[in-house]
PDB file of C-alpha atoms in Angstrom:
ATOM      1  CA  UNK A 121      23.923 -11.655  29.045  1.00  0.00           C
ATOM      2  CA  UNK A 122      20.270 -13.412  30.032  1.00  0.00           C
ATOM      3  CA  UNK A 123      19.293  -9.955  30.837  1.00  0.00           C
ATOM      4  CA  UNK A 124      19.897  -8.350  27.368  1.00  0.00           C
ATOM      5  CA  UNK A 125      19.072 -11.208  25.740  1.00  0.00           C
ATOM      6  CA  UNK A 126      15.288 -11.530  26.993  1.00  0.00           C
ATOM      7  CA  UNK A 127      15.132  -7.533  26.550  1.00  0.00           C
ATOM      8  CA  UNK A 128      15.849  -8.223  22.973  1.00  0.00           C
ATOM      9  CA  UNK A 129      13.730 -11.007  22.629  1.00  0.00           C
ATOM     10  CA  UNK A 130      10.537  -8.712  24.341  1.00  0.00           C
ATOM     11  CA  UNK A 131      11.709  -5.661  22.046  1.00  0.00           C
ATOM     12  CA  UNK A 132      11.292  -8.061  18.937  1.00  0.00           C
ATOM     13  CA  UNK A 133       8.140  -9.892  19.731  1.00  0.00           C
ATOM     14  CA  UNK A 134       6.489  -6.898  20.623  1.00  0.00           C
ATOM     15  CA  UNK A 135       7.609  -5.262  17.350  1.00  0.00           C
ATOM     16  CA  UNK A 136       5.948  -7.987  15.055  1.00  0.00           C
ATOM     17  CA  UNK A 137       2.951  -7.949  17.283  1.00  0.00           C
ATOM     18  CA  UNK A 138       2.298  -4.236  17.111  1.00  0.00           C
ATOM     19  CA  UNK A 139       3.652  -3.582  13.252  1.00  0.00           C
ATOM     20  CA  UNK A 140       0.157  -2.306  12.152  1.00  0.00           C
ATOM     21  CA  UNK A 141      -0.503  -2.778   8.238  1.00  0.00           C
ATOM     22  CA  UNK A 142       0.516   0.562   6.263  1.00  0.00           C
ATOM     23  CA  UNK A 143      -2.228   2.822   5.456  1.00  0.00           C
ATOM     24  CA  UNK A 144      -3.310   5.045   2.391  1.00  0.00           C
ATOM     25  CA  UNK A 145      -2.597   8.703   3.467  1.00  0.00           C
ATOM     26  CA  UNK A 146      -3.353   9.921  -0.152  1.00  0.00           C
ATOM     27  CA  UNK A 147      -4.467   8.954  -3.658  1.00  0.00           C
ATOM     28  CA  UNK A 148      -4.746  11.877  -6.147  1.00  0.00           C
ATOM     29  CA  UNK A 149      -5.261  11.899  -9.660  1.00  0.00           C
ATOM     30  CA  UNK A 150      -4.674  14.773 -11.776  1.00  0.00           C
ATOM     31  CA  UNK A 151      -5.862  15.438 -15.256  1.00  0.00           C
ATOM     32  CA  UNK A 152      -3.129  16.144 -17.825  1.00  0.00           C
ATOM     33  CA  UNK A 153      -3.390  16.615 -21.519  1.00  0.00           C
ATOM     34  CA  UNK A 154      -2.497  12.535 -22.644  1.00  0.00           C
ATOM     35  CA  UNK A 155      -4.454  11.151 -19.212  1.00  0.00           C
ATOM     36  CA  UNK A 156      -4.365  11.170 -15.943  1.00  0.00           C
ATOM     37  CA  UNK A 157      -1.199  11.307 -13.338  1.00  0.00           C
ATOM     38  CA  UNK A 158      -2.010   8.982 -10.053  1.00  0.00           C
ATOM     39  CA  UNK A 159       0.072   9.396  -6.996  1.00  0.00           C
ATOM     40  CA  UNK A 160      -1.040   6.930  -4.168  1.00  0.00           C
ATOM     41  CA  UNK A 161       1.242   7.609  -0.903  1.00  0.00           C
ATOM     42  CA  UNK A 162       1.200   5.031   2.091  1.00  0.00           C
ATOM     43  CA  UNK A 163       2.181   5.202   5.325  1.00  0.00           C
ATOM     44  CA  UNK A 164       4.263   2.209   7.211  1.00  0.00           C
ATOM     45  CA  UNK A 165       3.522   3.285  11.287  1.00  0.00           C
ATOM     46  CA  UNK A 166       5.788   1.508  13.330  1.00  0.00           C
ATOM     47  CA  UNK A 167       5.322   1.747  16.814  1.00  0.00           C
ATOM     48  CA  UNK A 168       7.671  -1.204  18.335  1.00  0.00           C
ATOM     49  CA  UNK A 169      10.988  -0.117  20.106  1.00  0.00           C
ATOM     50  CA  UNK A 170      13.089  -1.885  17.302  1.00  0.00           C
ATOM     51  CA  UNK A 171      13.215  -0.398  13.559  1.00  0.00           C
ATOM     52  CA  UNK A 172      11.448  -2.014  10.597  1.00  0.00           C
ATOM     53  CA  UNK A 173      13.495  -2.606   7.097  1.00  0.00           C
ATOM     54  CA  UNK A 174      10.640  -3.429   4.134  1.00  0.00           C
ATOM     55  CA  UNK A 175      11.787  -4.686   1.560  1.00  0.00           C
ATOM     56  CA  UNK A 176       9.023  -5.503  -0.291  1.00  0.00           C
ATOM     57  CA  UNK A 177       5.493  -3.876  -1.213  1.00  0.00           C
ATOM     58  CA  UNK A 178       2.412  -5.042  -3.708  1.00  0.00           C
ATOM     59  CA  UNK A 179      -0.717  -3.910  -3.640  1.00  0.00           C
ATOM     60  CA  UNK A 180      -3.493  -3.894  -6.811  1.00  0.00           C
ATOM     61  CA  UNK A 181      -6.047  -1.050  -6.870  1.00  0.00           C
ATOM     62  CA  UNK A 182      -8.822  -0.770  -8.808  1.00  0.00           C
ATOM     63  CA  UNK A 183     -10.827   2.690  -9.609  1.00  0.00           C
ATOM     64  CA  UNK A 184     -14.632   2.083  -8.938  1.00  0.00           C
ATOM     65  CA  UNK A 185     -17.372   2.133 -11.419  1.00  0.00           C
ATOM     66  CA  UNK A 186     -20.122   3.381  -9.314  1.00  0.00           C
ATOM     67  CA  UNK A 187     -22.387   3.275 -12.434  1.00  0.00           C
ATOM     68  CA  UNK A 188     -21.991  -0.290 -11.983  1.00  0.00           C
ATOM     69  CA  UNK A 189     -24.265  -1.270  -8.361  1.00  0.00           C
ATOM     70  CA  UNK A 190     -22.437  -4.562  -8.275  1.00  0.00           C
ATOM     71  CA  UNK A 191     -20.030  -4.498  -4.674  1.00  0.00           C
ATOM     72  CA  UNK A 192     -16.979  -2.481  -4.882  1.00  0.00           C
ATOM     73  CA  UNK A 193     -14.869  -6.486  -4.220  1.00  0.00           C
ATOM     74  CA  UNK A 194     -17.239  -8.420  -7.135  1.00  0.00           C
ATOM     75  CA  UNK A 195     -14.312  -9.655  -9.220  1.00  0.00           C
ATOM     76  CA  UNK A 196     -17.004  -9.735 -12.838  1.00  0.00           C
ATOM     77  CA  UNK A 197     -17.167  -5.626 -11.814  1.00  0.00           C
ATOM     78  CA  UNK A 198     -13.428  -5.470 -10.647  1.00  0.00           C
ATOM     79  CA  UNK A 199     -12.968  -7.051 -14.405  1.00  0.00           C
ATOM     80  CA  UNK A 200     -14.051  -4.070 -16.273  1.00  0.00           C
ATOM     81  CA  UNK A 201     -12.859  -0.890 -14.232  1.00  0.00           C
ATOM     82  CA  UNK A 202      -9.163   0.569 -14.089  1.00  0.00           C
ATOM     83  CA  UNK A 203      -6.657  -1.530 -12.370  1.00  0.00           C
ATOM     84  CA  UNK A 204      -3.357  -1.406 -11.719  1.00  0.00           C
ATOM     85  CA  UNK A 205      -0.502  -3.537  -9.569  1.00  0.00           C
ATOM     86  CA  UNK A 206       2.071  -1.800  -7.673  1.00  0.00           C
ATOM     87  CA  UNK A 207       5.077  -3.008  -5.469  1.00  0.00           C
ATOM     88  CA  UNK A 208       8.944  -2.607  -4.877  1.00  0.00           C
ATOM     89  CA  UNK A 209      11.729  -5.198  -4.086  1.00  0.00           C
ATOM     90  CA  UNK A 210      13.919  -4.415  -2.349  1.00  0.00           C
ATOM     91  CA  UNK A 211      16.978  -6.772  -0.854  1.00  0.00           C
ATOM     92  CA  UNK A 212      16.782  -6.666   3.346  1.00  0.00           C
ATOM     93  CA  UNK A 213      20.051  -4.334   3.151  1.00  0.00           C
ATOM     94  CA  UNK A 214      18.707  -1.178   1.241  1.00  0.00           C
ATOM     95  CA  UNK A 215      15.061  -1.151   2.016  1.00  0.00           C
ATOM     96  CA  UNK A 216      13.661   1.599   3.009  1.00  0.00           C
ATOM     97  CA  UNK A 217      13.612   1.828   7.264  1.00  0.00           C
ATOM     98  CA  UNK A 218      10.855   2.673   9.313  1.00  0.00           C
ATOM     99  CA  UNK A 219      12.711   3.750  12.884  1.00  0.00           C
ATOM    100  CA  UNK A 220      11.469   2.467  15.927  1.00  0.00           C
ATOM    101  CA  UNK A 221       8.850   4.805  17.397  1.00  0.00           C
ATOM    102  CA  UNK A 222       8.333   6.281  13.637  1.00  0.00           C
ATOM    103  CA  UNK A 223       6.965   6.477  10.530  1.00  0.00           C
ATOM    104  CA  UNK A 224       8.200   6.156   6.622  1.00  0.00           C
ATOM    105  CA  UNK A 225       6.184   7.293   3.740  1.00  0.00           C
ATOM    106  CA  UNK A 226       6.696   6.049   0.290  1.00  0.00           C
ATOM    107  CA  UNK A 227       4.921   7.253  -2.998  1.00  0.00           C
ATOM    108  CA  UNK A 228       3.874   5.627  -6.130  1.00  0.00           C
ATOM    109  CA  UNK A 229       3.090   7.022  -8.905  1.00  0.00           C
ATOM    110  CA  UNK A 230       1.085   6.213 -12.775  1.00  0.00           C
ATOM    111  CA  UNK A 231       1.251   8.092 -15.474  1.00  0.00           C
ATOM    112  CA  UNK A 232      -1.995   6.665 -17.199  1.00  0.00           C
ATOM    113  CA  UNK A 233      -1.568   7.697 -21.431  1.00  0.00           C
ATOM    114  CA  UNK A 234      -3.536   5.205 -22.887  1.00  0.00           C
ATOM    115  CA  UNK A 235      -7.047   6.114 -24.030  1.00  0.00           C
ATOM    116  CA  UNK A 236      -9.071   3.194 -23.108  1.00  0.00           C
ATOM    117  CA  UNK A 237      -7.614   3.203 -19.685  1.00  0.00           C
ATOM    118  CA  UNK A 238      -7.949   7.141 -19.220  1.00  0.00           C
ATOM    119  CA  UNK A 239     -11.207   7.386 -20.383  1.00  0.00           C
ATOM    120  CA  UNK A 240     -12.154   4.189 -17.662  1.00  0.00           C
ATOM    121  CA  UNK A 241     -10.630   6.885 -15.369  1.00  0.00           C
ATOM    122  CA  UNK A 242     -12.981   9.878 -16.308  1.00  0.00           C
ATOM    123  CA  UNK A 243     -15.920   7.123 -16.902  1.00  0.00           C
ATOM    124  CA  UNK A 244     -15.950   6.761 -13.030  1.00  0.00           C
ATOM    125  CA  UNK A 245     -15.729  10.129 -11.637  1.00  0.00           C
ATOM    126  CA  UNK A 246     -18.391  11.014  -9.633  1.00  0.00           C
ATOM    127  CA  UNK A 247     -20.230  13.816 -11.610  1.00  0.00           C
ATOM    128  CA  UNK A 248     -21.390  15.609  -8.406  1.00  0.00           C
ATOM    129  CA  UNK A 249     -18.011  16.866  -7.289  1.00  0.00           C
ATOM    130  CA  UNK A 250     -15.026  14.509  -9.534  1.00  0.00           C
ATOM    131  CA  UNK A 251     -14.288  12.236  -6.640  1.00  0.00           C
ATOM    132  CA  UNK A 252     -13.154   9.273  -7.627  1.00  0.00           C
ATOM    133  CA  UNK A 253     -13.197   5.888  -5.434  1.00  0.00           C
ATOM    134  CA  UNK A 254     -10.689   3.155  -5.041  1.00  0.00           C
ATOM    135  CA  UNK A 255     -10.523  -0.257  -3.963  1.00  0.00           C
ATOM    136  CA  UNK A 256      -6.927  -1.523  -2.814  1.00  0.00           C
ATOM    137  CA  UNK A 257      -6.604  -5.435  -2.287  1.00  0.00           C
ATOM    138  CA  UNK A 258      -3.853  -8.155  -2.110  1.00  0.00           C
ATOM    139  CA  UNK A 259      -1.690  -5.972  -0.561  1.00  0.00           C
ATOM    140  CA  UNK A 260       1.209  -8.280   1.091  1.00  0.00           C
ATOM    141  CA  UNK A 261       4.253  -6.206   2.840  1.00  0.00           C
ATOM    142  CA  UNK A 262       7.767  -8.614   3.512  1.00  0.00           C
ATOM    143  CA  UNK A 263       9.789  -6.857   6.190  1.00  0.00           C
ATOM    144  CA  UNK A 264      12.703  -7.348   8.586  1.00  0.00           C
ATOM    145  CA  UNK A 265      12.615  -6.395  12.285  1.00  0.00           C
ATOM    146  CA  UNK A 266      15.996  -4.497  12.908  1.00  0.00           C
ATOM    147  CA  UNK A 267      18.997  -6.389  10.923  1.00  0.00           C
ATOM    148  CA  UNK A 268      17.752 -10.009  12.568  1.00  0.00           C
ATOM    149  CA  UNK A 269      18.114 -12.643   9.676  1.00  0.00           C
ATOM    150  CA  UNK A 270      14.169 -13.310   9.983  1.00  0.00           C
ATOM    151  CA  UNK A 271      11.879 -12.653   7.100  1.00  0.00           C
ATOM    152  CA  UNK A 272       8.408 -11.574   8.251  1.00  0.00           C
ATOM    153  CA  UNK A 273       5.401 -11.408   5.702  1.00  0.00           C
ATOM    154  CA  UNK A 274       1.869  -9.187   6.443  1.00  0.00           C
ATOM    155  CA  UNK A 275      -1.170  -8.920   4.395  1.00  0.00           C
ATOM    156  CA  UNK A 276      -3.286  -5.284   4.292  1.00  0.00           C
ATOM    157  CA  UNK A 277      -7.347  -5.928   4.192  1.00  0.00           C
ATOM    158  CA  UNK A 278      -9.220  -4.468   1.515  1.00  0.00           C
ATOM    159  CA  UNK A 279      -9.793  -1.133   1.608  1.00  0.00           C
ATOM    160  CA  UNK A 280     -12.416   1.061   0.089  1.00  0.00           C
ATOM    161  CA  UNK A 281     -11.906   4.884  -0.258  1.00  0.00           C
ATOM    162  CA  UNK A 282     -13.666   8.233  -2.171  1.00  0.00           C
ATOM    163  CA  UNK A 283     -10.160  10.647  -3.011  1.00  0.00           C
TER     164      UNK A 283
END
């Protein structure tokens, strides 16, 4: 009993030690006749020997102005470009699992139809190539390691990033 017990405790400490924050795989956006359609996909890694359950997911992102030379994180700039905030909750039964060892991937997605915000959209495309760059912030993930009874909370640092 000692023996499993400490092998459980080790598999759970080292799971909330090495639960890395997720990570943007992609962020399109694709021009349709009302707007634009913006899929942003992230990626929960989870390398620990006991599975993850999330259960909840928010994150803001912002489209970047780079007309405007003000940093990408200067909250008067962040005030005038695109935003938008994103999440799930979930209860700690059907959250989506990440298995021990794995990976999950879950999408959102924005159908932007309102002019003023679509044209902010266009407004910041680079017109070199129709890149556009993000800025995601205040993301905070609340997870459960395996079915423990233990809420866990992480926060995601900003990120910067040319689709």
């Amino acid at each position: 009993m000692y023996a499993a017990s400490s092998a459980k405790f080790v598999d759970y400490s080292d799971a909330l030690l090495r639960f890395p924050p997720p990570r943007l795989e992609t962020a399109t956006f694709t021009r349709n006749p009302g707007g634009w359609n913006i899929t942003l996909r992230w990626t929960f890694d989870n390398p620990g020997r006991l599975p993850m359950r999330l259960v909840s997911f928010q994150f803001e992102f912002w489209v970047d102005n780079r007309s405007d030379s003000r940093e990408p994180l200067d909250g008067a700039k962040l005030g005038t470009e695109y935003t938008r905030i994103l999440s799930f909750y979930l209860d700690r039964y059907t959250g989506p699992v990440v298995p021990a060892g794995g990976s999950k991937s879950l999408d959102w997605w924005v159908d932007e139809t309102d002019p003023g915000n679509a044209g902010k959209i266009t407004s910041a495309m680079d017109p070199t190539d129709g890149s556009v760059y993000i800025v995601v912030a205040d993301g905070v993930l609340v997870f459960y390691v395996a079915e423990i009874n233990e809420r866990h909370q992480g926060f995601m640092p900003p990120l910067y990033r040319r689709t």
